[in-house]
Coordinates of C-alpha atoms in Angstrom, one line a residue:
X3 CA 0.0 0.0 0.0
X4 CA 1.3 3.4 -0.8
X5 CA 2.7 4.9 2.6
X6 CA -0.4 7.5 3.8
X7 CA -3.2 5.3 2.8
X8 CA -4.9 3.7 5.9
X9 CA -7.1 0.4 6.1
X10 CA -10.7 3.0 6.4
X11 CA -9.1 4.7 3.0
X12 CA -6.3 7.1 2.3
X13 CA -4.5 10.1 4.7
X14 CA -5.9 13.7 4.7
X15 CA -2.8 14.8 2.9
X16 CA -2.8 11.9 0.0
X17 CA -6.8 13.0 -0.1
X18 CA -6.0 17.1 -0.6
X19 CA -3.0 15.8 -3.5
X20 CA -5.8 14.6 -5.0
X21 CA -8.3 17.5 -5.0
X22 CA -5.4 19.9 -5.3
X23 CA -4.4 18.2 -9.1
X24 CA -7.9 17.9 -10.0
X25 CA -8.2 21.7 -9.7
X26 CA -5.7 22.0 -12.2
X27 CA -7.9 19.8 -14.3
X28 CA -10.9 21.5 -14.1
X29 CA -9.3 25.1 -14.8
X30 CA -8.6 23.6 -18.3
X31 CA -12.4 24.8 -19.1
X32 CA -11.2 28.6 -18.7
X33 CA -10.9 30.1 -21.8
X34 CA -7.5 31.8 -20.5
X35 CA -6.7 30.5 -17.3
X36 CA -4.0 32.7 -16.4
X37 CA -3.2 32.0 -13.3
X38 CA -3.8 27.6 -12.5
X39 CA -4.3 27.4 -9.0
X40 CA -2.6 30.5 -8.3
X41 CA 0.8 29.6 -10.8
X42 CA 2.3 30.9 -13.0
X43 CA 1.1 30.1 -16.4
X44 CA 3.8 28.8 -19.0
X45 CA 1.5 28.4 -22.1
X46 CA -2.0 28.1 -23.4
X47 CA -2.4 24.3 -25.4
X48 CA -4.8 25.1 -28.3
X49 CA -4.8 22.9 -31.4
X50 CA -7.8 23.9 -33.7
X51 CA -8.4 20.6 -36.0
X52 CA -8.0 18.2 -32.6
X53 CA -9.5 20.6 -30.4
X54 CA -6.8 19.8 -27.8
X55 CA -6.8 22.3 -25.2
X56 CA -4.8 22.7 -21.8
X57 CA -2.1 24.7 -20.3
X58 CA 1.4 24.2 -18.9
X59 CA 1.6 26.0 -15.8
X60 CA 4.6 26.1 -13.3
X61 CA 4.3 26.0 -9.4
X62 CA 7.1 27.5 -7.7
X63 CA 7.0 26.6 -4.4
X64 CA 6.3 22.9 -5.0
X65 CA 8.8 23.3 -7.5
X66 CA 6.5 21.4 -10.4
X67 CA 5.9 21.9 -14.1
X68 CA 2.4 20.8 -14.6
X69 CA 0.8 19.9 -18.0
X70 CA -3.3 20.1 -17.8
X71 CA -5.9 18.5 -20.8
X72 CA -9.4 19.5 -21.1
X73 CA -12.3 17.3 -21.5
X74 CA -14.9 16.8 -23.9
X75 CA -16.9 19.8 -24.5
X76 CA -17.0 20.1 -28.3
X77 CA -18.2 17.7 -31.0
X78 CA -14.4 17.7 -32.2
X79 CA -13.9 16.4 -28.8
X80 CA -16.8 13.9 -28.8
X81 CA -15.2 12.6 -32.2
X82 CA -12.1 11.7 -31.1
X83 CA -13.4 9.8 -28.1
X84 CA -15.3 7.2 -30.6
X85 CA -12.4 6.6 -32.7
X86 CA -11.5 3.8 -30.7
X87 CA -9.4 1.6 -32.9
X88 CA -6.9 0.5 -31.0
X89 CA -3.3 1.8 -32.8
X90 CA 0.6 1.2 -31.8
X91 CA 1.6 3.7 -29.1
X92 CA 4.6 5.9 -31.5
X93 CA 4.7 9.4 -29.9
X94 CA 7.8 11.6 -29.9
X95 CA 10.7 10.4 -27.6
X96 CA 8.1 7.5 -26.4
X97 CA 9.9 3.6 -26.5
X98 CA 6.9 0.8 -25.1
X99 CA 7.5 -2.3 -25.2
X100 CA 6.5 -4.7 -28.7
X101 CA 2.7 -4.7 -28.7
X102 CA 1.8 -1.7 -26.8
X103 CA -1.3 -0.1 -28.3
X104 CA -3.2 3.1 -27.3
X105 CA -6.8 4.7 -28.6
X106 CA -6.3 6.0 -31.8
X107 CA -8.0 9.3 -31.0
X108 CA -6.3 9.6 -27.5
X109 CA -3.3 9.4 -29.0
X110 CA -3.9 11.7 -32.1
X111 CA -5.1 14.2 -29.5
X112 CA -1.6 13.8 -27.5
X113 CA 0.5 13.8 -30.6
X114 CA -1.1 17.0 -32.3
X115 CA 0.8 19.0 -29.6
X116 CA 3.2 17.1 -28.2
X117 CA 6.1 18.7 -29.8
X118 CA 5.1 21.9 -28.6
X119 CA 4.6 20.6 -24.9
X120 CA 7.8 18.4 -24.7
X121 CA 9.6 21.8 -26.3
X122 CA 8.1 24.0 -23.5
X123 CA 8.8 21.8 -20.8
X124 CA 12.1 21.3 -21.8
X125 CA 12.8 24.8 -21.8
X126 CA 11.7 25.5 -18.6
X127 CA 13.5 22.5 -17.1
X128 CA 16.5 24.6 -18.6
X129 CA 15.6 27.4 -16.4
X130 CA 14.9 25.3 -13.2
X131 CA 17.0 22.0 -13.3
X132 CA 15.4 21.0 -10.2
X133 CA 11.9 20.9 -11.0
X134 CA 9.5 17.9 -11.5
X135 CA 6.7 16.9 -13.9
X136 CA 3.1 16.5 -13.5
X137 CA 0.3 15.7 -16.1
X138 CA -3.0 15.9 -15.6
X139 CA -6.7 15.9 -17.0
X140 CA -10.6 14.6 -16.7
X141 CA -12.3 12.2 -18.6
X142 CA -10.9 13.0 -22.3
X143 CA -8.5 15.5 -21.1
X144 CA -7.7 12.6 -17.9
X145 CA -6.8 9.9 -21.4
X146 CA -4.3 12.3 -22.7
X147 CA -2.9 13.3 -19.8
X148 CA -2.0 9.4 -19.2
X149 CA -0.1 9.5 -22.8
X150 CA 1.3 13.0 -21.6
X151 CA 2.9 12.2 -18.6
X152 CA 4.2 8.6 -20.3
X153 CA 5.5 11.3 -22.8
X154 CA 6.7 13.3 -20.1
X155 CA 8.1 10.6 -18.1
X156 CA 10.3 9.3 -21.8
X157 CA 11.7 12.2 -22.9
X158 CA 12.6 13.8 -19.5
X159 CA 13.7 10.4 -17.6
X160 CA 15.8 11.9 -14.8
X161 CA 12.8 13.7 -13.6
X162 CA 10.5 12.8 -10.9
X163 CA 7.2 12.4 -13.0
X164 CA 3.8 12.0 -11.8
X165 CA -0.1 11.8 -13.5
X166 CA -3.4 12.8 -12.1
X167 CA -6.5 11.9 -14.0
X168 CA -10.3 11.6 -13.4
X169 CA -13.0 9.6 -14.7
X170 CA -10.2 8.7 -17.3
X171 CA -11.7 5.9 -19.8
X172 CA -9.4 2.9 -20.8
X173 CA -6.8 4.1 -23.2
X174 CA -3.6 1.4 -23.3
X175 CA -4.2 -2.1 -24.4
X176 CA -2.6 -4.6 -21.6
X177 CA 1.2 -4.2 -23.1
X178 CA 1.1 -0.8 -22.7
X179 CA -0.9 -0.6 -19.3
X180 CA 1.9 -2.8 -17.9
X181 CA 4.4 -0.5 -19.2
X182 CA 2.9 2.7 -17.7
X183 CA 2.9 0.2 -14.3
X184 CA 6.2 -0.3 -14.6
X185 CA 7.8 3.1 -15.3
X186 CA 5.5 5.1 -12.7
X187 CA 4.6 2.9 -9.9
X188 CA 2.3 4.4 -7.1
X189 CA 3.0 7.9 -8.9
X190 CA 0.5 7.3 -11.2
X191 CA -3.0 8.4 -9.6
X192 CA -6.2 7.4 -11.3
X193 CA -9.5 8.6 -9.7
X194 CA -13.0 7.4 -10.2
X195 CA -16.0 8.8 -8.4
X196 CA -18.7 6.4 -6.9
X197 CA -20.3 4.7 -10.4
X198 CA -19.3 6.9 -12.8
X199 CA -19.5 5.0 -15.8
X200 CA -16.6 6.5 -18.4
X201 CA -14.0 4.8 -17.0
X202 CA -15.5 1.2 -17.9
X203 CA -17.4 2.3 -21.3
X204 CA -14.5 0.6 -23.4
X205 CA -14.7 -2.7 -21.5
X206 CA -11.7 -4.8 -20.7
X207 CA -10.6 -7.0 -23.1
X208 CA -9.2 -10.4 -23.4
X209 CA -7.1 -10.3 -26.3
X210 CA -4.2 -8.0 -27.2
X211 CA -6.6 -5.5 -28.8
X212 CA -8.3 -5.3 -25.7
X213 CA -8.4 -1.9 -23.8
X214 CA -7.1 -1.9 -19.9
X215 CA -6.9 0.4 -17.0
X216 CA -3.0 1.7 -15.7
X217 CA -3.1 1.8 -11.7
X218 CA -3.1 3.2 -9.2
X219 CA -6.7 3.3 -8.9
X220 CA -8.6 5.5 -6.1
X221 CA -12.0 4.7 -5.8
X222 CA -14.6 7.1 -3.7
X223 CA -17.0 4.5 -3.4
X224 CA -20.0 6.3 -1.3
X225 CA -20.7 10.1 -0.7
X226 CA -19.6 12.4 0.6
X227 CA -16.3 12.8 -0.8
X228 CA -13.8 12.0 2.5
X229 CA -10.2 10.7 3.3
X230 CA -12.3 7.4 4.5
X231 CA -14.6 7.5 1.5
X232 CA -11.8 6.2 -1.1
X233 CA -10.2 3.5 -1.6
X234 CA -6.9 2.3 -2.6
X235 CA -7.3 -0.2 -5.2
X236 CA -4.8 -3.2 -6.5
X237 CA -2.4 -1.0 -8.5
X238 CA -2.2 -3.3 -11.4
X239 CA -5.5 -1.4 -12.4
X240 CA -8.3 -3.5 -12.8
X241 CA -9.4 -4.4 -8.9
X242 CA -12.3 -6.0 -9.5
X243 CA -13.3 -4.6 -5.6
X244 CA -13.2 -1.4 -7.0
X245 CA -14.8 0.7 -10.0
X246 CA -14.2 -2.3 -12.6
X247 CA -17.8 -3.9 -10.9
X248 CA -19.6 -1.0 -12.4
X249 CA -21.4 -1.4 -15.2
X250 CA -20.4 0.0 -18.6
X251 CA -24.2 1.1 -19.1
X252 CA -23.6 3.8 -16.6
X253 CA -22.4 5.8 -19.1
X254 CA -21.6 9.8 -19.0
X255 CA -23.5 10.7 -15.6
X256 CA -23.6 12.9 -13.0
X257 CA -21.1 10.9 -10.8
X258 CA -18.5 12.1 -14.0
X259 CA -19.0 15.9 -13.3
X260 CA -18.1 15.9 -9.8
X261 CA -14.6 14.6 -8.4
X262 CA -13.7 15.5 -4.6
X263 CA -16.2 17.6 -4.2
X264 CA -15.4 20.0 -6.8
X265 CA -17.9 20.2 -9.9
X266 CA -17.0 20.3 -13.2
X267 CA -17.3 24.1 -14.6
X268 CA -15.3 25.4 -11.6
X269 CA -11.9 27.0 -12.4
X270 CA -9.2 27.8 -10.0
X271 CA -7.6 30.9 -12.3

């Protein structure tokens, strides 16, 4: 178990980390969010013909370069999530194992800025040396992030590297799950509220085209939204104690909006 979880559900401080990267999430839906949970902001992500939208935003005092995805808000957006062909994970500076496949519009998403994002981060790990890197996003914006902060965690390899998404759906087939295991460990944090149903739309499958989750998973199983309400789930990603028991006909509902406590809409500019 990751040190600060307890047997009733996780530490107050694991619980905040939590809320705390899901703010930077949510701010994604600003039109200019220009200043992410009270940051500095680096750059605005905006690519037209994917609609891939986000920012890179710097935290000084934690000493973190953090790269944020927006959901799905457009019918751009809404197109990309139903192109789920399952395609070989090739994104700049990325080396998976043979096999490893990803959603074909997750990745397309990723890939239609990833230049620009692994540029920007690179330059300002020029400027601070020291600093580490954090991706993170909701629901669409939650799959890319996943890809991002592999990305991230590739091209940048002697940086601490950590991911933070919610209400992510299944974007790696079980080669490249397994890979994103094995590079990030317990630093990568995926949160699913109560029975919200996007994470298990694409259902696991049994052969290698098959979608599954990454770990870790935390799971608020029951309102409200408390340390003791969420659980720490089998971190190979698909505890089947935990969200994998709901039902993919769930779907987009109002457990997907809301994510410790905060509601999707809210920005923290």
């Amino acid at each position: 178990m990751r040190s600060g979880s307890t047997p009733a559900g996780i530490s107050q401080a694991l619980f905040d980390e939590l809320k705390w990267y899901f703010q930077y999430a949510l701010s994604t839906g600003a039109n200019v969010c220009a200043s992410p949970n009270g940051n500095v902001l680096v750059k605005t992500i905006n690519h037209a013909p994917t609609d891939t939208q986000g920012f890179i935003a710097r935290d000084d005092e934690k000493k973190e370069i953090i790269v944020a995805f927006r959901g799905t808000t457009s019918l751009t957006d809404a197109f990309v999530d139903i192109l789920i062909v399952p395609v070989p994970l090739l994104s700049p500076g990325v080396h998976p194992p043979l096999g490893s496949l990803v959603h074909v519009g997750f990745l397309t998403a990723y890939n239609s800025v990833a230049s620009d994002v692994i540029s920007t981060v690179r330059n300002q790990l020029q400027l601070y040396p020291d600093y580490n890197l954090v991706a993170s996003g909701h629901s669409l914006g939650g799959a890319i992030a996943s890809i991002a902060g592999l990305s991230l965690q590739q091209n940048f390899p002697h940086r601490n590297t950590r991911m933070y998404t919610y209400g992510q759906p299944r974007t790696f087939n079980g080669v490249a799950a397994h890979f994103v295991n094995s590079v990030f460990g317990n630093k990568a944090h995926r949160s699913v509220h109560t029975n919200d149903g996007v994470p298990s739309l694409l259902p696991q499958g049994l052969t290698p085209l098959g979608y599954r989750h990454h770990g870790v998973e935390y799971w608020q199983f029951v309102e409200p939204a408390t340390p003791g309400n969420v659980k720490f789930c089998n971190p190979d990603g698909e505890d089947p104690a935990c969200s994998r028991q709901i039902f993919p006909s769930a779907g987009i509902n109002d457990a997907h909006g809301t994510y410790y406590g905060l509601t999707a809409g809210a920005t923290f500019c």
